[in-house]
């Protein structure tokens, strides 16, 4: 859950098109806000963008124009997540414009597929376009921590890959292709696996507070 406040600046400093280059700017002009809204596909409102900018500046202690791993981990709502380190790797070193675009995947206005696409990026540890057994093992270890030993993790992995093989067998039986072959989980398969999930993460951006 991301919290922030709408900006009501007495002084407006223009920020060029390349967001993040004017890291010391106190506020966004209306033009800048509209540009970020467009970059986010309209999934955040102007007031939400202003609120996010205030939060972004408060986290960017050295006014670099981007957030480091340490700064992102200072967000309490993120730090308590077992997948915090993976989410941080996706978000770190993004300028404000791209930070908003990435975060907008969890807006109320984002589609289910957009939310799943972000989750897929988190699970795809090596960024090769699919979630391999190695990726999945990394994620499982993040999720369970020290509550399971290596043998139990291996058993969990074997079960997960068995379910994937069964999914592919059923898909092939329906006339589909054995997508992914013996490789990792594709986005299409990832979406199919999670189609029963009724709730996906959503970011709320409070506005109207000083």
mmCIF file of N, CA and C in Angstrom, residues 167-181 188-189:
data_model
loop_
_atom_site.group_PDB
_atom_site.id
_atom_site.type_symbol
_atom_site.label_atom_id
_atom_site.label_comp_id
_atom_site.label_asym_id
_atom_site.label_seq_id
_atom_site.Cartn_x
_atom_site.Cartn_y
_atom_site.Cartn_z
ATOM 1 N N UNK A 167 -0.655 -29.669 -16.480
ATOM 2 C CA UNK A 167 -1.306 -28.582 -17.212
ATOM 3 C C UNK A 167 -0.979 -28.667 -18.695
ATOM 4 N N UNK A 168 0.280 -28.932 -19.008
ATOM 5 C CA UNK A 168 0.700 -29.028 -20.407
ATOM 6 C C UNK A 168 0.093 -30.252 -21.086
ATOM 7 N N UNK A 169 -0.029 -31.338 -20.329
ATOM 8 C CA UNK A 169 -0.627 -32.555 -20.896
ATOM 9 C C UNK A 169 -2.090 -32.302 -21.263
ATOM 10 N N UNK A 170 -2.809 -31.608 -20.362
ATOM 11 C CA UNK A 170 -4.213 -31.299 -20.629
ATOM 12 C C UNK A 170 -4.350 -30.350 -21.809
ATOM 13 N N UNK A 171 -3.459 -29.380 -21.879
ATOM 14 C CA UNK A 171 -3.492 -28.405 -22.967
ATOM 15 C C UNK A 171 -3.249 -29.091 -24.311
ATOM 16 N N UNK A 172 -2.319 -30.019 -24.320
ATOM 17 C CA UNK A 172 -2.006 -30.750 -25.555
ATOM 18 C C UNK A 172 -3.177 -31.639 -25.949
ATOM 19 N N UNK A 173 -3.857 -32.206 -24.936
ATOM 20 C CA UNK A 173 -5.006 -33.066 -25.198
ATOM 21 C C UNK A 173 -6.177 -32.315 -25.795
ATOM 22 N N UNK A 174 -6.226 -30.999 -25.545
ATOM 23 C CA UNK A 174 -7.301 -30.175 -26.093
ATOM 24 C C UNK A 174 -6.943 -29.611 -27.467
ATOM 25 N N UNK A 175 -5.837 -30.081 -27.985
ATOM 26 C CA UNK A 175 -5.439 -29.614 -29.311
ATOM 27 C C UNK A 175 -4.478 -28.456 -29.279
ATOM 28 N N UNK A 176 -4.083 -28.031 -28.082
ATOM 29 C CA UNK A 176 -3.129 -26.930 -27.964
ATOM 30 C C UNK A 176 -1.713 -27.450 -28.061
ATOM 31 N N UNK A 177 -0.781 -26.547 -28.093
ATOM 32 C CA UNK A 177 0.619 -26.963 -28.155
ATOM 33 C C UNK A 177 1.153 -27.127 -26.743
ATOM 34 N N UNK A 178 2.186 -27.914 -26.615
ATOM 35 C CA UNK A 178 2.819 -28.095 -25.302
ATOM 36 C C UNK A 178 3.700 -26.884 -25.050
ATOM 37 N N UNK A 179 3.082 -25.775 -24.748
ATOM 38 C CA UNK A 179 3.793 -24.505 -24.611
ATOM 39 C C UNK A 179 4.868 -24.592 -23.548
ATOM 40 N N UNK A 180 6.043 -24.082 -23.914
ATOM 41 C CA UNK A 180 7.153 -24.102 -22.962
ATOM 42 C C UNK A 180 7.962 -25.380 -23.023
ATOM 43 N N UNK A 181 7.409 -26.435 -23.628
ATOM 44 C CA UNK A 181 8.138 -27.703 -23.714
ATOM 45 C C UNK A 181 8.602 -28.165 -22.356
ATOM 46 N N UNK A 188 1.652 -17.127 -20.543
ATOM 47 C CA UNK A 188 0.324 -17.700 -20.780
ATOM 48 C C UNK A 188 0.016 -18.779 -19.738
ATOM 49 N N UNK A 189 1.001 -19.622 -19.455
ATOM 50 C CA UNK A 189 0.818 -20.680 -18.454
ATOM 51 C C UNK A 189 0.691 -20.074 -17.057
#
